[in-house]
Short mmCIF file of C-alpha atoms (C1' of nucleotides) in Angstrom, two decimals:
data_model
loop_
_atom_site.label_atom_id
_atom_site.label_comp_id
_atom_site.label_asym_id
_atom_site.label_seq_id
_atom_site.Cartn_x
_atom_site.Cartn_y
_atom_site.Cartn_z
CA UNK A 86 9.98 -196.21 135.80
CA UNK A 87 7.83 -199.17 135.72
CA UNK A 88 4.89 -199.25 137.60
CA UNK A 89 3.93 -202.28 139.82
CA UNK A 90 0.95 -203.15 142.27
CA UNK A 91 2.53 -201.82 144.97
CA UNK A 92 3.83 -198.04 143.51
CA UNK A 93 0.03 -196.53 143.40
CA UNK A 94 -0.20 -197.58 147.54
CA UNK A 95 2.80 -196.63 148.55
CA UNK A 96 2.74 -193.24 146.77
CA UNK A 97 -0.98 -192.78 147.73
CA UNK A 98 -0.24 -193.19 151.48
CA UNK A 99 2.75 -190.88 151.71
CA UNK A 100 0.96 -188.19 149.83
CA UNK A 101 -1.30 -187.94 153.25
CA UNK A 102 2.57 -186.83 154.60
CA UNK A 103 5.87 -188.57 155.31
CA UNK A 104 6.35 -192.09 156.69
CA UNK A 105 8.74 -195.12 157.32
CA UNK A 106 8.48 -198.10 155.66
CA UNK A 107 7.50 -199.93 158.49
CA UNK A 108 4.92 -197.71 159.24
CA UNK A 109 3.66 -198.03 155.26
CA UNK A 110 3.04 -201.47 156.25
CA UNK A 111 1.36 -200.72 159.51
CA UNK A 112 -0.99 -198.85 157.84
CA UNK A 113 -1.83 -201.23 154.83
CA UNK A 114 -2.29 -203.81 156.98
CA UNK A 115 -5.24 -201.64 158.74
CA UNK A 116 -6.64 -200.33 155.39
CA UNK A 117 -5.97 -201.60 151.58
CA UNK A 118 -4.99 -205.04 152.56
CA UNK A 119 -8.34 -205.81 152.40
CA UNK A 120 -8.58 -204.76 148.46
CA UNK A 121 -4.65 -204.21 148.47
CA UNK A 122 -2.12 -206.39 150.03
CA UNK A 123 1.64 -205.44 150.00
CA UNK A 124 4.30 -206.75 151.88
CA UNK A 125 7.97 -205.83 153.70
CA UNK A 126 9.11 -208.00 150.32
CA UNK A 127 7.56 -205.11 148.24
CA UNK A 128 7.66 -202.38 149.94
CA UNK A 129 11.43 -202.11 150.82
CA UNK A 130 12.23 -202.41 147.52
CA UNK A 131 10.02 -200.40 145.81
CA UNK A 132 10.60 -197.47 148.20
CA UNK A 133 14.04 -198.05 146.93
CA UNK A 134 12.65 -197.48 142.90
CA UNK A 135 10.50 -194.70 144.11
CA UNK A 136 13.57 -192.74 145.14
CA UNK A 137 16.28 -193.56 142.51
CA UNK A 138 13.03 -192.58 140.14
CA UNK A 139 12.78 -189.03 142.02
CA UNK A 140 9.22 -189.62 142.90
CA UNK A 141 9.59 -190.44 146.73
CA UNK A 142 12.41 -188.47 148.60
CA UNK A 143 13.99 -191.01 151.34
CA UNK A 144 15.83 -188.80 154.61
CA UNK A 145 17.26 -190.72 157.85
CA UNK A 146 15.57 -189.80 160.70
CA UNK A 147 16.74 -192.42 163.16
CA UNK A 148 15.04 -192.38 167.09
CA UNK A 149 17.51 -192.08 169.40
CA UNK A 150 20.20 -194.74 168.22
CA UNK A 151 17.47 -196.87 166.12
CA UNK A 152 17.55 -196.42 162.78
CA UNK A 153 15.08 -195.07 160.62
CA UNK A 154 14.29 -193.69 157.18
CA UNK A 155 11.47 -191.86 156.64
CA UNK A 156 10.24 -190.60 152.97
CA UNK A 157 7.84 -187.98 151.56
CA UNK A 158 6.43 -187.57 148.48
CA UNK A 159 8.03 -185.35 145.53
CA UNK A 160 6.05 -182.87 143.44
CA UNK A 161 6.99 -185.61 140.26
CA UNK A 162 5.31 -188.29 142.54
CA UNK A 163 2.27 -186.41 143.20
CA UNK A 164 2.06 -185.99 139.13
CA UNK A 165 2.16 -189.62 138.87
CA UNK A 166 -0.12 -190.14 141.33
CA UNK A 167 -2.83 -188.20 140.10
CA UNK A 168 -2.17 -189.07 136.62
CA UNK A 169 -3.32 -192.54 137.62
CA UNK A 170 -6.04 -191.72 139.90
CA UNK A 171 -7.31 -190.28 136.22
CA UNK A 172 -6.96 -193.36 134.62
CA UNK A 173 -9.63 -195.96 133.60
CA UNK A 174 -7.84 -199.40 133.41
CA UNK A 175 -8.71 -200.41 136.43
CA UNK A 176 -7.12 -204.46 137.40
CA UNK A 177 -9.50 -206.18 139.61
CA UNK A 178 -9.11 -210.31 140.74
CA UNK A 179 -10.90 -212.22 143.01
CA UNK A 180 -10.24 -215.46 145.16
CA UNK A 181 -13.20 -216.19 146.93
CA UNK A 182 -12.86 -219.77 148.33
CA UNK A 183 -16.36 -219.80 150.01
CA UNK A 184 -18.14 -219.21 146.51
CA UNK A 185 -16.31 -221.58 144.88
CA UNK A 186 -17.50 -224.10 147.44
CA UNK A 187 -21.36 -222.61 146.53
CA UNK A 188 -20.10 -223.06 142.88
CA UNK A 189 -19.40 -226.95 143.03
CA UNK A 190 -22.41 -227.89 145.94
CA UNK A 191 -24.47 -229.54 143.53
CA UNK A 192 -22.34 -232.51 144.46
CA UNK A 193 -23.73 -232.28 147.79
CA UNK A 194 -27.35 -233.48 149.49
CA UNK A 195 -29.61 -230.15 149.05
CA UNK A 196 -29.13 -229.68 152.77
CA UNK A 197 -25.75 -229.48 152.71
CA UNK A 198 -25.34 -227.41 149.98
CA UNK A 199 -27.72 -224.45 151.62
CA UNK A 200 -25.34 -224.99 154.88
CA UNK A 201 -22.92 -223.64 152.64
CA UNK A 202 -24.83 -220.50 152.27
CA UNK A 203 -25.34 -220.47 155.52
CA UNK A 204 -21.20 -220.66 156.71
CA UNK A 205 -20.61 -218.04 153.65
CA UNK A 206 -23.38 -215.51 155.46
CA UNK A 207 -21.29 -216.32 158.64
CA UNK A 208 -17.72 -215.54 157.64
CA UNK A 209 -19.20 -212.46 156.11
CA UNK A 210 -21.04 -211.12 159.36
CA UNK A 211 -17.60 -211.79 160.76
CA UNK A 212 -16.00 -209.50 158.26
CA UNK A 213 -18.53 -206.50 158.91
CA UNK A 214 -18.04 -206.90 162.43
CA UNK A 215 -13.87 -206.82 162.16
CA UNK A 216 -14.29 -203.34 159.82
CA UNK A 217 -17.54 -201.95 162.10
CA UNK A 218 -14.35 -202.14 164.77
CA UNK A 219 -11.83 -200.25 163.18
CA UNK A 220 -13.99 -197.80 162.04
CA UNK A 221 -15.00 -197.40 166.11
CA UNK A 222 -11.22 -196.87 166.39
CA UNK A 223 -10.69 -193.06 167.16
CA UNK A 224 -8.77 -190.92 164.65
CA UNK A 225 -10.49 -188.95 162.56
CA UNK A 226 -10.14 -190.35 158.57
CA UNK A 227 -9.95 -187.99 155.46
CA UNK A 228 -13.85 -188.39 153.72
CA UNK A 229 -12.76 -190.66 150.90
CA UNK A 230 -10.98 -193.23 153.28
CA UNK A 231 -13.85 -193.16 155.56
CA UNK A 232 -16.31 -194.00 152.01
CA UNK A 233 -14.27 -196.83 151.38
CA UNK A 234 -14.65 -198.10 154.68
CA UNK A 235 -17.95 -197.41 154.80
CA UNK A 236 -18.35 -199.64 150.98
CA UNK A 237 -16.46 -202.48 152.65
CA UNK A 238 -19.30 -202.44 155.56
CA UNK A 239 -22.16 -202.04 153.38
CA UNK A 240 -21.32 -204.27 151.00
CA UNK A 241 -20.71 -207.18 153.50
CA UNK A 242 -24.40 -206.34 154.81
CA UNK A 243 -25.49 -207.06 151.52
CA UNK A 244 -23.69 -210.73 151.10
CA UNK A 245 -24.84 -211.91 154.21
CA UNK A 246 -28.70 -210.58 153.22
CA UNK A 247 -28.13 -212.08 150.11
CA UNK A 248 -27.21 -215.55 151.36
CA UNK A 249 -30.41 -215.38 153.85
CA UNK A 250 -32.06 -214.28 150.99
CA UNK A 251 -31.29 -217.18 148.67
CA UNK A 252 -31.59 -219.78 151.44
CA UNK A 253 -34.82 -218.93 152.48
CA UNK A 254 -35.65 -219.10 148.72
CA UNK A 255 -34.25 -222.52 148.21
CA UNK B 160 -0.58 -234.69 148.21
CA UNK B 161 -0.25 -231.40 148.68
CA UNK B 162 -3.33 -229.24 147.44
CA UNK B 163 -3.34 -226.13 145.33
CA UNK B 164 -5.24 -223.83 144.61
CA UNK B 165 -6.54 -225.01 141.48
CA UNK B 166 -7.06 -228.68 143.18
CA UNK B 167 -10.27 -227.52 144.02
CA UNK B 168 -11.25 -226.25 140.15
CA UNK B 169 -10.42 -229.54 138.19
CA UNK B 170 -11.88 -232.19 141.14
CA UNK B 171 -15.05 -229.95 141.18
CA UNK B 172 -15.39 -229.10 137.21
CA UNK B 173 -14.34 -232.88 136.73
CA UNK B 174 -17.13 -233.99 139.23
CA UNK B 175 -19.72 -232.44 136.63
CA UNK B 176 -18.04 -235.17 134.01
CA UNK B 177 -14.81 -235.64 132.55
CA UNK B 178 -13.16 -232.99 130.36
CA UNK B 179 -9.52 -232.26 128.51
CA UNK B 180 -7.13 -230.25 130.14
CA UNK B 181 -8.08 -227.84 127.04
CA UNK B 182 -11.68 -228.30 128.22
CA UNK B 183 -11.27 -227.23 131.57
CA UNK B 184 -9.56 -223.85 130.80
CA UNK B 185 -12.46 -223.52 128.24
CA UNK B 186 -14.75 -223.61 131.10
CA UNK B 187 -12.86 -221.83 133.80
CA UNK B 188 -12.48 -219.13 132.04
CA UNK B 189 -16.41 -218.61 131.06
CA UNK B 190 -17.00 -219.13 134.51
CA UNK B 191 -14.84 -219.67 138.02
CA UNK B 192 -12.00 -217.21 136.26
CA UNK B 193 -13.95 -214.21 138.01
CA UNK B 194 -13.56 -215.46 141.48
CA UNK B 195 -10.95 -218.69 140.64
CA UNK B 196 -8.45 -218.38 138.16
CA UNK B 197 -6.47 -220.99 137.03
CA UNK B 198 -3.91 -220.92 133.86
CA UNK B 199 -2.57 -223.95 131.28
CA UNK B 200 0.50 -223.47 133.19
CA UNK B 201 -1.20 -224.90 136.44
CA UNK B 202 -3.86 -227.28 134.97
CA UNK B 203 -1.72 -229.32 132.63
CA UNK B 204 0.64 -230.14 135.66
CA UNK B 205 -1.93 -230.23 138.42
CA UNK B 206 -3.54 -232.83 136.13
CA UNK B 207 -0.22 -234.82 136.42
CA UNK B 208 -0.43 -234.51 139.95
CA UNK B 209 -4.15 -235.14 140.85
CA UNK B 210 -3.24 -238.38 138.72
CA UNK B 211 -0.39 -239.86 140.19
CA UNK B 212 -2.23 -238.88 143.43
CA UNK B 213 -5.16 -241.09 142.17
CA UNK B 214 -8.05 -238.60 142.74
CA UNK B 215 -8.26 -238.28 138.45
CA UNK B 216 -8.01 -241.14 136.11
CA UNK B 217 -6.58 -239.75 132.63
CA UNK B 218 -7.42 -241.73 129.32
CA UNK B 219 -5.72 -241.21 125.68
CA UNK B 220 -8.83 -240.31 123.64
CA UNK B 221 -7.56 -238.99 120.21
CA UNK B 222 -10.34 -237.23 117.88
CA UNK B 223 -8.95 -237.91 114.29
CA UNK B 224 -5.23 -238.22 114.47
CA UNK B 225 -5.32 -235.12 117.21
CA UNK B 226 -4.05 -236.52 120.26
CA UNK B 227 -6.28 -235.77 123.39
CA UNK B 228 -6.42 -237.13 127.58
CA UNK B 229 -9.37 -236.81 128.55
CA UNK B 230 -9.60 -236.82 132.39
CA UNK B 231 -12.53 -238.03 134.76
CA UNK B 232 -12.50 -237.98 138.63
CA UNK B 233 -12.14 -241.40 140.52
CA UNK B 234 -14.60 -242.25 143.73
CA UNK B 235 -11.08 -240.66 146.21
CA UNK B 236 -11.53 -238.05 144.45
CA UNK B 237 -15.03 -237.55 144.90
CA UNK B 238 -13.97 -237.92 148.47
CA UNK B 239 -11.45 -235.17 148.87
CA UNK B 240 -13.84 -233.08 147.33
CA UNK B 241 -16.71 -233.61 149.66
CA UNK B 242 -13.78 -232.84 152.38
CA UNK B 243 -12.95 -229.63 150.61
CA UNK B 244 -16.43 -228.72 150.73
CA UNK B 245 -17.44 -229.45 153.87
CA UNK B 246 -14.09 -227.30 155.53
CA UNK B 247 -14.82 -224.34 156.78
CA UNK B 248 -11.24 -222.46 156.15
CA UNK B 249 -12.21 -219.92 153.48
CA UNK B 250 -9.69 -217.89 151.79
CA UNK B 251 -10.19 -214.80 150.41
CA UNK B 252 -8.26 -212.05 148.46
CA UNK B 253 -9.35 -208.93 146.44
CA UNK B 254 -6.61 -206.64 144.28
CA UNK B 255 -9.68 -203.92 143.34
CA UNK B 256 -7.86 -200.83 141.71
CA UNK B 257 -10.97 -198.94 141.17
CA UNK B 258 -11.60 -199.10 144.96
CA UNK B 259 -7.78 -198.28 145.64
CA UNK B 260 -8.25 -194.92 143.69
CA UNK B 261 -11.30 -194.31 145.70
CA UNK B 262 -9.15 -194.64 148.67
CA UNK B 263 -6.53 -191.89 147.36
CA UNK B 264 -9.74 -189.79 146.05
CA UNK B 265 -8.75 -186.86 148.90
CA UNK B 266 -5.81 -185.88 146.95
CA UNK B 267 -8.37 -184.71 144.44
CA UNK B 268 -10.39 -181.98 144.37
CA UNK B 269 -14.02 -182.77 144.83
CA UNK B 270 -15.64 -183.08 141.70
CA UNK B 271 -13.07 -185.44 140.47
CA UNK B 272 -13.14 -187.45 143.40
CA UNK B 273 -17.00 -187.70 142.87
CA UNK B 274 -15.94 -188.64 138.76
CA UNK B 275 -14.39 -192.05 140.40
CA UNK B 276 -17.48 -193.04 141.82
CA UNK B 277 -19.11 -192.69 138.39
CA UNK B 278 -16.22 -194.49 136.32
CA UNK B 279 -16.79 -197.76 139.46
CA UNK B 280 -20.10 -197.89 138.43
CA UNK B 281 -19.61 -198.11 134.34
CA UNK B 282 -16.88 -200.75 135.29
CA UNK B 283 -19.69 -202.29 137.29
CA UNK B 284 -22.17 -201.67 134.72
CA UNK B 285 -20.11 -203.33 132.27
CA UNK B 286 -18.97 -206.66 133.91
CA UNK B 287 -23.16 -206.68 135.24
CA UNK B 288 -23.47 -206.97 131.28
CA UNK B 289 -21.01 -209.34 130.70
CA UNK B 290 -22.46 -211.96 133.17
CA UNK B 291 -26.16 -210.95 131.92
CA UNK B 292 -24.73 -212.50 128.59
CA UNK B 293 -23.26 -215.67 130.15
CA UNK B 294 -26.43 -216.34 131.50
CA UNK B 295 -28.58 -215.83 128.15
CA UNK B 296 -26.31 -218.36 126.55
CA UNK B 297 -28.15 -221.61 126.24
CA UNK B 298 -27.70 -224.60 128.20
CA UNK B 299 -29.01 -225.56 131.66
CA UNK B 300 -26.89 -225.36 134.72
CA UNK B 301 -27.23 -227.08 137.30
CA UNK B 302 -28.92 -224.97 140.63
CA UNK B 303 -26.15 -223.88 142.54
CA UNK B 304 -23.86 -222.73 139.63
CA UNK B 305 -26.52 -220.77 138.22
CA UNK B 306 -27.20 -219.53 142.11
CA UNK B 307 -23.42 -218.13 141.47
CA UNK B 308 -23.95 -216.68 138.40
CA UNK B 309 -26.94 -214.52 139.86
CA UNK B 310 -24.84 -213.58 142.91
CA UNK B 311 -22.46 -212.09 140.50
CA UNK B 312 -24.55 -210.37 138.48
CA UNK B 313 -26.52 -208.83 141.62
CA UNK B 314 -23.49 -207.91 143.45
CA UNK B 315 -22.80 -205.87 140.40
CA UNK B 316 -26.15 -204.51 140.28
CA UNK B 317 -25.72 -203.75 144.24
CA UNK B 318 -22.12 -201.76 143.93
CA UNK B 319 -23.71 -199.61 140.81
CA UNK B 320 -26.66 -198.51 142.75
CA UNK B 321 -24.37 -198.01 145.97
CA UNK B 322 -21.88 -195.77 143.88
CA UNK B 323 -25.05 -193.58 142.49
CA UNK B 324 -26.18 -193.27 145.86
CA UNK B 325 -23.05 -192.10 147.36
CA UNK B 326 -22.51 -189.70 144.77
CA UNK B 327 -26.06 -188.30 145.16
CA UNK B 328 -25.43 -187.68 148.44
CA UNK B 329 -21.61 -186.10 148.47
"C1'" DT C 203 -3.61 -222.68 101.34
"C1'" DA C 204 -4.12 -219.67 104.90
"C1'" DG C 205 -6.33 -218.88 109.02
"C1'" DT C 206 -8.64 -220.42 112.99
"C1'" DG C 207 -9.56 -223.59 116.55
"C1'" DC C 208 -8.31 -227.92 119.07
"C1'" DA C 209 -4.90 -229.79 122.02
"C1'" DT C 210 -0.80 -230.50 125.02
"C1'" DG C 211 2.86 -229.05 127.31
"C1'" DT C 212 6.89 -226.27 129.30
"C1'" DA C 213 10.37 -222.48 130.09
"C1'" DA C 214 10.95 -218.01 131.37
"C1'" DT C 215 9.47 -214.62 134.02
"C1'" DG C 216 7.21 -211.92 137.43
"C1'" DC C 217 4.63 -211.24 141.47
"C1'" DG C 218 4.16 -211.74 146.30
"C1'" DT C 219 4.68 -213.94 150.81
"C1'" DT C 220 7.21 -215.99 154.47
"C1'" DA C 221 10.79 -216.47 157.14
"C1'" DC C 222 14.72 -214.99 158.81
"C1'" DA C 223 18.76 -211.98 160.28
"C1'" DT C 224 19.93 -208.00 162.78
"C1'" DG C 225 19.74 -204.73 166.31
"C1'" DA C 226 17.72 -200.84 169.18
"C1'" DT C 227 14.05 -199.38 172.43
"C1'" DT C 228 10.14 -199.73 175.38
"C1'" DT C 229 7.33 -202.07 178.68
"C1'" DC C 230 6.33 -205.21 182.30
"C1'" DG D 35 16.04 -209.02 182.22
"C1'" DA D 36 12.48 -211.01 179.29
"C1'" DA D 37 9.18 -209.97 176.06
"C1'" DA D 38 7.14 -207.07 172.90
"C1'" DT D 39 7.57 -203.55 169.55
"C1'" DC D 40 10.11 -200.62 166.36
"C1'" DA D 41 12.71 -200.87 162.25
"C1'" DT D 42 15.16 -202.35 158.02
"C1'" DG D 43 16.24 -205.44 154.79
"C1'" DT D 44 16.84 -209.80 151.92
"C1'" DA D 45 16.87 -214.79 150.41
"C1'" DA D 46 14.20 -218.55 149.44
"C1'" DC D 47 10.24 -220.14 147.99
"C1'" DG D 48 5.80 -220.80 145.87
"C1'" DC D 49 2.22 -219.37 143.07
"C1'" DA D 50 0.60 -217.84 138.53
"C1'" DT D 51 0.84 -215.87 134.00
"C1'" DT D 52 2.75 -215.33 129.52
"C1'" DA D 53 4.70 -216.78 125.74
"C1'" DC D 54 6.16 -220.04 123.02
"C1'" DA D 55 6.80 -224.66 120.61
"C1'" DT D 56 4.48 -228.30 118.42
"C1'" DG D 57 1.21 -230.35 115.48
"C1'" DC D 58 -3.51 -231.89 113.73
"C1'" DA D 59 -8.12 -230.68 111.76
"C1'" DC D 60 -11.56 -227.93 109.86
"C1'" DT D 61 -13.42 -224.21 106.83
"C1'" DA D 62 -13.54 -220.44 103.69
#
DNA sequence: TAGTGCATGTAATGCGTTACATGATTTC
DNA sequence: GAAATCATGTAACGCATTACATGCACTA
């Protein structure tokens, strides 16, 4: 089977036990979308791949008369899975609008080119605050989720220092 | 006229004086690419565009018997890019697969888990390298893309010594 | 004269999101 | 009984990359 962007989440969630597709996304949308997006579009489909390739099992478990299919991960996934996590190609792309505004504010008065520090230090404290809140929200997170967290926090502590930094400097 | 993503690119590289289609990719790539990419198959026609918007003026300018259009930015141009600059609507998007192992790190026993942090930090030790270079290369940017250049190559620094000190302390 | 770099452009393809259709259940 | 949420799925669309076609110029 082919890999995409979306296999390595999907089969990295459900190894942390079964879910629904619609709770896949749930959870993405509270955790990786901020280094990993993946949407219904994706997911549906791949689940689909993931089960004709024996690495996901799919089983109905509808509530009440709602519908509902719920999958689990096979011992075949968990190979793949781990064979990845062991792997050293690692894809990484950035779209960072804000620095491309710092990138191009020479075209600007001085002034309004260190306000642009100033708005990129902003959106950034915003950030921290939005992940300091879900990691307030109870639930108790294996260690290596609650790192990652914990990077995504630190690390926008650091841009917004960095802007101060730079703007005092200038 | 509807903006693009790469809008923003060729009215701000353009801005700094005018350039080739050929040019530009030249110079996104050695630069914006790590936080803005933008391929032939969006310049060439977003050139079109930005033209028979107005915001570019193109010009034949052959070297030899090589045909070349050489683009420079008219004063509506400058215009929508001041706009674009002063906005405050930044977008933002990260696909970081080095992170997204992290985040699946509890399926692995301990000591590999701890191996991922390592392998981050060579990838971050590398690209830290790799912008330490584009910076030694001669020329003289102007302030606030060389600010950009040092943000990258400190963030770098910052997740390297972050991933050491996690690891020290797991 | 072969290989590399300059230069433009597009077609095919793939990736990913958005919006929608459908319908059941829960909550107010 | 209206609104929100659970739940699945797909079609249409847009964004972006890759690969290719074309051809000139320089250099080893």
């Amino acid at each position: 089977m082919e890999e995409t962007s979306t296999t390595w989440v999907l089969l990295g969630l459900l190894a942390q036990g079964p879910k629904s597709g619609y709770e896949l996304k749930q959870i993405v949308d509270r955790s990786t979308r901020y280094f990993w997006a993946a949407s219904y579009g994706q997911i549906y489909p791949e689940l689909k791949r993931l089960e004709e390739a024996g690495l996901v099992a799919g089983k109905d478990a509808p509530t009440g008369g709602r519908r509902r299919r719920v999958f689990r991960i096979t011992e075949p996934g968990r190979e793949e899975l781990r064979g990845w996590l062991h792997g050293t190609a690692a894809r990484m792309e950035f779209r960072d609008e804000s620095l491309l505004r710092l990138f191009f504010a020479d075209v600007l008065p001085r002034g309004e080119g260190l306000a642009l520090l100033r708005a990129r230090a902003e959106g950034f404290r915003r950030t921290a605050a939005e992940l300091r809140a879900l990691d307030a929200l109870p639930g108790d997170d294996p260690p290596f989720v609650d790192l990652v967290l914990q990077y995504g926090i630190d690390w926008c502590g650091w841009v917004v220092e960095w802007c101060e930094r730079q703007e005092a400097r200038l």
